[in-house]
Each structure stands twice: as C-alpha cells, then as structure tokens.
PDB file of C-alpha atoms in Angstrom:
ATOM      1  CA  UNK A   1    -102.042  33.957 -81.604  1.00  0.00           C
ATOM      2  CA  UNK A   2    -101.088  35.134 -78.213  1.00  0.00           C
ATOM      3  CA  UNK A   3     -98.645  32.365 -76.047  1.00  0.00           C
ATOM      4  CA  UNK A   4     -98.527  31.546 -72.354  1.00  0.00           C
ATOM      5  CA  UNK A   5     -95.191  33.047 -70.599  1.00  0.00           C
ATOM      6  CA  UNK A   6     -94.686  31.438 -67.238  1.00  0.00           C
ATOM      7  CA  UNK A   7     -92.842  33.557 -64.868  1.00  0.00           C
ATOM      8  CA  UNK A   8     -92.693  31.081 -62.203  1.00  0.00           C
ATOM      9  CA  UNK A   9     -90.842  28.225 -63.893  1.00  0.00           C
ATOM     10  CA  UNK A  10     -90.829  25.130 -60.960  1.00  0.00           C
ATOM     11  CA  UNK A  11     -87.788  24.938 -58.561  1.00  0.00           C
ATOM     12  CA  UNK A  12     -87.231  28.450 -59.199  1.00  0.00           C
ATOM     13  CA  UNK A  13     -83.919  29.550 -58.203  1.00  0.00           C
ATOM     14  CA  UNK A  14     -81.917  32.630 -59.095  1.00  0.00           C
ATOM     15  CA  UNK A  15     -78.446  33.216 -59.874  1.00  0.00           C
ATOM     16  CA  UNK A  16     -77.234  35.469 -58.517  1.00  0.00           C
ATOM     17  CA  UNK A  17     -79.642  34.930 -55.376  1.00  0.00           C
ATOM     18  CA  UNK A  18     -81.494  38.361 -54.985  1.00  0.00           C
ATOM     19  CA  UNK A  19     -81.039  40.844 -51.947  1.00  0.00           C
ATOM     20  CA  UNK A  20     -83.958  40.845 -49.731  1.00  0.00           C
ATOM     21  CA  UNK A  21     -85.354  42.693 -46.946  1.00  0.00           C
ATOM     22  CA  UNK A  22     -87.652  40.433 -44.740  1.00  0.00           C
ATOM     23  CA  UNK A  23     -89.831  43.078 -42.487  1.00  0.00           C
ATOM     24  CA  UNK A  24     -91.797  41.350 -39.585  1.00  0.00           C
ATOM     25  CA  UNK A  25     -94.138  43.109 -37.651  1.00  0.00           C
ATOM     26  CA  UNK A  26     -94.334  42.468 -33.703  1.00  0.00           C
ATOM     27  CA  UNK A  27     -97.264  42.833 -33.527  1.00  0.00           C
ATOM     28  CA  UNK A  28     -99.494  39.311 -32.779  1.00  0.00           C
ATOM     29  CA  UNK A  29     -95.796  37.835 -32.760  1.00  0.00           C
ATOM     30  CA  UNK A  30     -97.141  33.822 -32.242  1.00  0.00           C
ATOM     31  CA  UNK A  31     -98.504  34.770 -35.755  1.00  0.00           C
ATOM     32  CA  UNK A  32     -95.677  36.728 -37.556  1.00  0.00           C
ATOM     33  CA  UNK A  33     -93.317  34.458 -36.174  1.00  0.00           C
ATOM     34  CA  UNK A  34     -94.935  31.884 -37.857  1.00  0.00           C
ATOM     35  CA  UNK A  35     -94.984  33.536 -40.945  1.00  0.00           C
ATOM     36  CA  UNK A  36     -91.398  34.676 -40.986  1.00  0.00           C
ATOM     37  CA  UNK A  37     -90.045  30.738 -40.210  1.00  0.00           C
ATOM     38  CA  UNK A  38     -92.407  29.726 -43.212  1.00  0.00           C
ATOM     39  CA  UNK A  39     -91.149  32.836 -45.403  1.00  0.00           C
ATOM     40  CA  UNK A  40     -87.085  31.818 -44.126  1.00  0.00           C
ATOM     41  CA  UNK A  41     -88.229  28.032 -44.861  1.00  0.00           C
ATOM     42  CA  UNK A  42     -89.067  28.808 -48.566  1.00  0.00           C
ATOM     43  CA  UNK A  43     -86.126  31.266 -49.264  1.00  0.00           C
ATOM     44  CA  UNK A  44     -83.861  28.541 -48.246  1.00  0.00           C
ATOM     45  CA  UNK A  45     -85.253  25.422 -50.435  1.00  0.00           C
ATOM     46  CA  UNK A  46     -84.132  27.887 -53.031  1.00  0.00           C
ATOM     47  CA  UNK A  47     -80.390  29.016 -51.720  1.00  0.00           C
ATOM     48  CA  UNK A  48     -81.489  32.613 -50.939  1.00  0.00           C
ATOM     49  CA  UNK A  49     -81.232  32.715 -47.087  1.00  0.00           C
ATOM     50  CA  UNK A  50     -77.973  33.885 -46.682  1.00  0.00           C
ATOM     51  CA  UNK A  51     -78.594  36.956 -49.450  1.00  0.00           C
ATOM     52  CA  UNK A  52     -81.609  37.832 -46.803  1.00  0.00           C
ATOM     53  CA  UNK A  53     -81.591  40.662 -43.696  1.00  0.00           C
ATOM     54  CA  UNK A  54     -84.741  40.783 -41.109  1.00  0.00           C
ATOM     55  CA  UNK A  55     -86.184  43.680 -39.693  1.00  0.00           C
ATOM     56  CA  UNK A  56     -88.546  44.163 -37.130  1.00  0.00           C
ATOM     57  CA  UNK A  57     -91.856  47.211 -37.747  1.00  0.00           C
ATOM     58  CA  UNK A  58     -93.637  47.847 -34.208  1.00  0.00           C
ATOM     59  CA  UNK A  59     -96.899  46.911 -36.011  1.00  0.00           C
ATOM     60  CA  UNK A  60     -98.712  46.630 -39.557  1.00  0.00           C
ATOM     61  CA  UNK A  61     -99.131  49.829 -40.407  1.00  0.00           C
ATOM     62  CA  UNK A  62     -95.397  50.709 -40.107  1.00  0.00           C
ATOM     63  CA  UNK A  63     -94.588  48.387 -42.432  1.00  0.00           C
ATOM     64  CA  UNK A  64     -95.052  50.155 -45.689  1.00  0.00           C
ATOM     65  CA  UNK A  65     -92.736  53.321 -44.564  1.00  0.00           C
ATOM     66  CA  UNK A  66     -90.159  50.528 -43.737  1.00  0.00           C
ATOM     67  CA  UNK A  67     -90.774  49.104 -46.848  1.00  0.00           C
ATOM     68  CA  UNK A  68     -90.453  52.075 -48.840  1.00  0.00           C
ATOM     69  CA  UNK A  69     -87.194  53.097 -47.447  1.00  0.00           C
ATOM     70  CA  UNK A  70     -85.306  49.783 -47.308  1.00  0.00           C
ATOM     71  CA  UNK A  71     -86.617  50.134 -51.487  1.00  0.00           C
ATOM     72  CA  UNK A  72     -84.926  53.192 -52.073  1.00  0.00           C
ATOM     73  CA  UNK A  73     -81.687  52.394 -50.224  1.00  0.00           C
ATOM     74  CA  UNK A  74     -81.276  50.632 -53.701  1.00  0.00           C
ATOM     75  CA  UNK A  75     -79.431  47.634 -51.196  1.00  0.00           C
ATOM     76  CA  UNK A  76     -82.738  45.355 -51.902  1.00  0.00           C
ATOM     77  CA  UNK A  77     -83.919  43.224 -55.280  1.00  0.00           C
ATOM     78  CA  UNK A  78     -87.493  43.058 -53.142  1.00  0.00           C
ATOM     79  CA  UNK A  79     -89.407  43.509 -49.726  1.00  0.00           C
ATOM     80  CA  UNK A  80     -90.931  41.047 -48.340  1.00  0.00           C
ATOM     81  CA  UNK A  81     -93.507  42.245 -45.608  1.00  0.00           C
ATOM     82  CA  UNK A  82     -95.181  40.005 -42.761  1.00  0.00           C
ATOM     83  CA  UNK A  83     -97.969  40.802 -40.421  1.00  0.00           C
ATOM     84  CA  UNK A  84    -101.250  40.170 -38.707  1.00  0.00           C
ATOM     85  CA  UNK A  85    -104.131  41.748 -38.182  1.00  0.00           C
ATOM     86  CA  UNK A  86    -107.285  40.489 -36.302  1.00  0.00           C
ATOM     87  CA  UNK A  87    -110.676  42.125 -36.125  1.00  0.00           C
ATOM     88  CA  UNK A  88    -111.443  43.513 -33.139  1.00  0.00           C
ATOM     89  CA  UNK A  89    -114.628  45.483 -32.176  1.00  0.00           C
ATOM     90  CA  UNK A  90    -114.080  48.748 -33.540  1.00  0.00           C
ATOM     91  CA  UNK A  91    -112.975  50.128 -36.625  1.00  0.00           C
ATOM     92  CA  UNK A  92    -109.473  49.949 -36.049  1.00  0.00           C
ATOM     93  CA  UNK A  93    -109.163  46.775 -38.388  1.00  0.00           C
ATOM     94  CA  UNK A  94    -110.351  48.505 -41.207  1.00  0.00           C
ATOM     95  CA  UNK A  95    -108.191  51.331 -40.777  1.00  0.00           C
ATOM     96  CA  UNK A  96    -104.698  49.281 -40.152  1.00  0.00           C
ATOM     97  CA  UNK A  97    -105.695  46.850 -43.003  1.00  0.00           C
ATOM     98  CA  UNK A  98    -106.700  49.556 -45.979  1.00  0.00           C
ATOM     99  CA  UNK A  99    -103.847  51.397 -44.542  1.00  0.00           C
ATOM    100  CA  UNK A 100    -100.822  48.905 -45.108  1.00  0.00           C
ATOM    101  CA  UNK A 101    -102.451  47.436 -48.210  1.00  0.00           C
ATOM    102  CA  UNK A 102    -102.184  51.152 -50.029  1.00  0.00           C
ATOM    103  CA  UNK A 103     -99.145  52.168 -48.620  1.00  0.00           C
ATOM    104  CA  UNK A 104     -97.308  49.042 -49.495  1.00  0.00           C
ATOM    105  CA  UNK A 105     -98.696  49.250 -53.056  1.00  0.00           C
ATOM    106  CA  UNK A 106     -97.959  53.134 -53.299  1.00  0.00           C
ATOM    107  CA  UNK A 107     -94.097  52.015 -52.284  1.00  0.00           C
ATOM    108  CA  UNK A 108     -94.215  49.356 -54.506  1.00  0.00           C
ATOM    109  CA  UNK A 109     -94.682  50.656 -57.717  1.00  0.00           C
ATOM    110  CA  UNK A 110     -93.000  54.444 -56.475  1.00  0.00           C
ATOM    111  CA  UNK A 111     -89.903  52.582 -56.128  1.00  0.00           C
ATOM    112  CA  UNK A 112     -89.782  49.911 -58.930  1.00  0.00           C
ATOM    113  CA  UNK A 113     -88.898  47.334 -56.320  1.00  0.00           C
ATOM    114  CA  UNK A 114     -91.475  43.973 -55.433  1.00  0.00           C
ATOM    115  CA  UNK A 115     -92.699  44.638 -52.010  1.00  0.00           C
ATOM    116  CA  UNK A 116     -94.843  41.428 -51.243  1.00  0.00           C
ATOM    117  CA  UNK A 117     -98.175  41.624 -49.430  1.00  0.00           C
ATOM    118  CA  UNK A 118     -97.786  38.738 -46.615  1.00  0.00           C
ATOM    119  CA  UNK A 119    -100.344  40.873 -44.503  1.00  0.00           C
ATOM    120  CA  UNK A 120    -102.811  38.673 -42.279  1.00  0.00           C
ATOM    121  CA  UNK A 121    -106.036  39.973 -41.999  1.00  0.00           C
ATOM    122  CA  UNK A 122    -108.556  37.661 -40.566  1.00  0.00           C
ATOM    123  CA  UNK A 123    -111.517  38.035 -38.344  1.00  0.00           C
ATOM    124  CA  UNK A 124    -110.443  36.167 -35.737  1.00  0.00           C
ATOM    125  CA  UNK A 125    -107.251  34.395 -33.828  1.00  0.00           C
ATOM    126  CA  UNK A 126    -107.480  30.918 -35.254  1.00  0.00           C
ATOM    127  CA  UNK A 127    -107.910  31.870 -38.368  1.00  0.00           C
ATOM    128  CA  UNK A 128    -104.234  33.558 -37.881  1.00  0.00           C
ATOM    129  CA  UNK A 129    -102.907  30.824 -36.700  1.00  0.00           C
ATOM    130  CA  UNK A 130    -103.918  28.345 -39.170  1.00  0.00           C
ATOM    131  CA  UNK A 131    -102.351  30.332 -41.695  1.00  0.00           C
ATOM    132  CA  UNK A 132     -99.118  30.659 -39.724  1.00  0.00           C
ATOM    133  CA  UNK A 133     -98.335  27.186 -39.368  1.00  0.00           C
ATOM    134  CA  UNK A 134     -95.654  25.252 -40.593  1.00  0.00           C
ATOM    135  CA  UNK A 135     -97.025  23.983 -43.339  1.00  0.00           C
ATOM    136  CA  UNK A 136     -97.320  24.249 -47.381  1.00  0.00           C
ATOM    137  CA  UNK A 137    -100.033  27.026 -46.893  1.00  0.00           C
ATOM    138  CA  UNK A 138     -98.239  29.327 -44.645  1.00  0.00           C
ATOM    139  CA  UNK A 139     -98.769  33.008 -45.884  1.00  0.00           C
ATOM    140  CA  UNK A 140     -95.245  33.761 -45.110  1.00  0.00           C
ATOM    141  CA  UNK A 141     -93.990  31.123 -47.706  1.00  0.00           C
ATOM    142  CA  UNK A 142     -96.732  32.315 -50.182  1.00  0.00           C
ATOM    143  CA  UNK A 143     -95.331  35.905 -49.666  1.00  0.00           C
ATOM    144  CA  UNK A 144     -91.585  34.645 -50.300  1.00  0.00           C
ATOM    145  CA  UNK A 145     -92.524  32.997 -53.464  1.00  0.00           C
ATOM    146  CA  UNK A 146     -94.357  36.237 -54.446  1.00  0.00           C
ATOM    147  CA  UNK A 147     -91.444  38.476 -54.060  1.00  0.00           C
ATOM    148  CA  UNK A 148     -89.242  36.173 -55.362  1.00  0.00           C
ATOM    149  CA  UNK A 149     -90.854  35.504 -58.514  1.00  0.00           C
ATOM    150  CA  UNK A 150     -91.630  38.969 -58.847  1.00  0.00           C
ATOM    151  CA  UNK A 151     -87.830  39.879 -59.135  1.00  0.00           C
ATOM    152  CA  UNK A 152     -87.488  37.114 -61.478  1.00  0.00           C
ATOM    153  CA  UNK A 153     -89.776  38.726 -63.805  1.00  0.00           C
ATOM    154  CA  UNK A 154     -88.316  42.223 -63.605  1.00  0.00           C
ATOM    155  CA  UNK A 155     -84.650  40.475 -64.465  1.00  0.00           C
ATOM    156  CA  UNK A 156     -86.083  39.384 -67.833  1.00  0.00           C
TER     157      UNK A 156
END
C-alpha cells in the first residue's frame, strides 16, 4: 500500500532559515515589483527575510544565466526568479518565454539547487497586473512557497 508524504506541512518554517537568492527582472517593473513585495511578504510570515539577497536581471531571459551562477556559487539553498512577460505582436513572446522556462529548468536540475519559476507570461497588461497584486494569489508569493518547499524536500 503506497502512503501520502506531504512535503509542504502548513506554517512551514525552516530551521535553519535557507539562503536565498531573489532575482527580479526590470523589465515591466509595476509588475515584478509586485511580485517581488508578494515573494518578500511570504518569506517573512515564515522568518526567512533576513537569510534573503535581491538581485536585479535587465529582463526575462537573463534570468536563468543569473540563476545558474548564483546556484553554483554554492552561497544559495534556492533561486527564486521573478518576471513578466506580455504578448506583443510578434514572435518575440514566444521566444523570451520558451527561452527562460528551459534555461531555468536546465540550471535547475544542472546544479541540484530549486530555482523557482515565478515567470509571468500573459497575453496582455491586466492580466499582469492582477497577478501582481498584493494579495493571496500573487505569483511572487506562489514562487516563494515553491522554492521554499522545494529546499525543504531536498533537506529530508
């Protein structure tokens, strides 16, 4: 009979709180602002904002390069990365989006070391911003809590 392992357990909080990089692009920055207070927010409900350095990529699809070296410095427990990107009318969407979504999962699993996907891609502007707010479904929180529990798993 196989059993049900949560790795999440509620009010997670680790001891001792886990080095973190927090990389936020500039790019859209009403947006990624957003989702770096929201990501900040959730880190410190759980004592880990002081354990936590920020980092600014020029865009999206810097951010898994960043990523990857911040993991190998072997300073970081996780990455946590933040961006937007809204369809435009060309291709370029695509391309940024497929882009960072590879690259951070290449670095990821290259390096042993969670790098959380907290990557907007909408189709348009409000659709950013809704998910940027400062509220329980901000993607910068959900991309905190990813990381975080992440870490927790590979501590087991």
């Amino acid at each position: 009979m196989s059993k049900h392992i949560a790795t999440a357990p509620e009010g997670l909080k680790l001891t001792p709180a886990p080095k973190l990089a927090l990389l936020v692009s500039r790019f859209n920055p009403d947006v990624t602002g957003g989702l770096r207070d929201g990501a900040l927010e959730w880190l410190k409900e759980r004592g880990i904002d002081e354990s936590v350095d920020v980092y600014e990529a020029p865009g999206a699809f810097e951010l898994p390069i960043m990523a990857q070296h911040l993991a190998r410095k072997g300073v970081y427990e996780g990455v946590i990365c933040l961006g937007c990107v809204i369809k435009g009318d060309t291709a370029h969407f695509e391309f940024i989006s497929m882009g960072a979504t590879i690259g951070i999962m290449q670095a990821q699993l290259e390096n042993d070391v969670p790098i959380s996907f907290g990557i907007l891609t909408t189709y348009t502007e409000e659709q950013a911003v809704l998910r940027s707010r400062t509220d329980e479904h901000n993607k910068g929180r959900e991309a905190a809590a990813a990381c975080v529990e992440t870490v927790a798993f590979l501590r087991k």
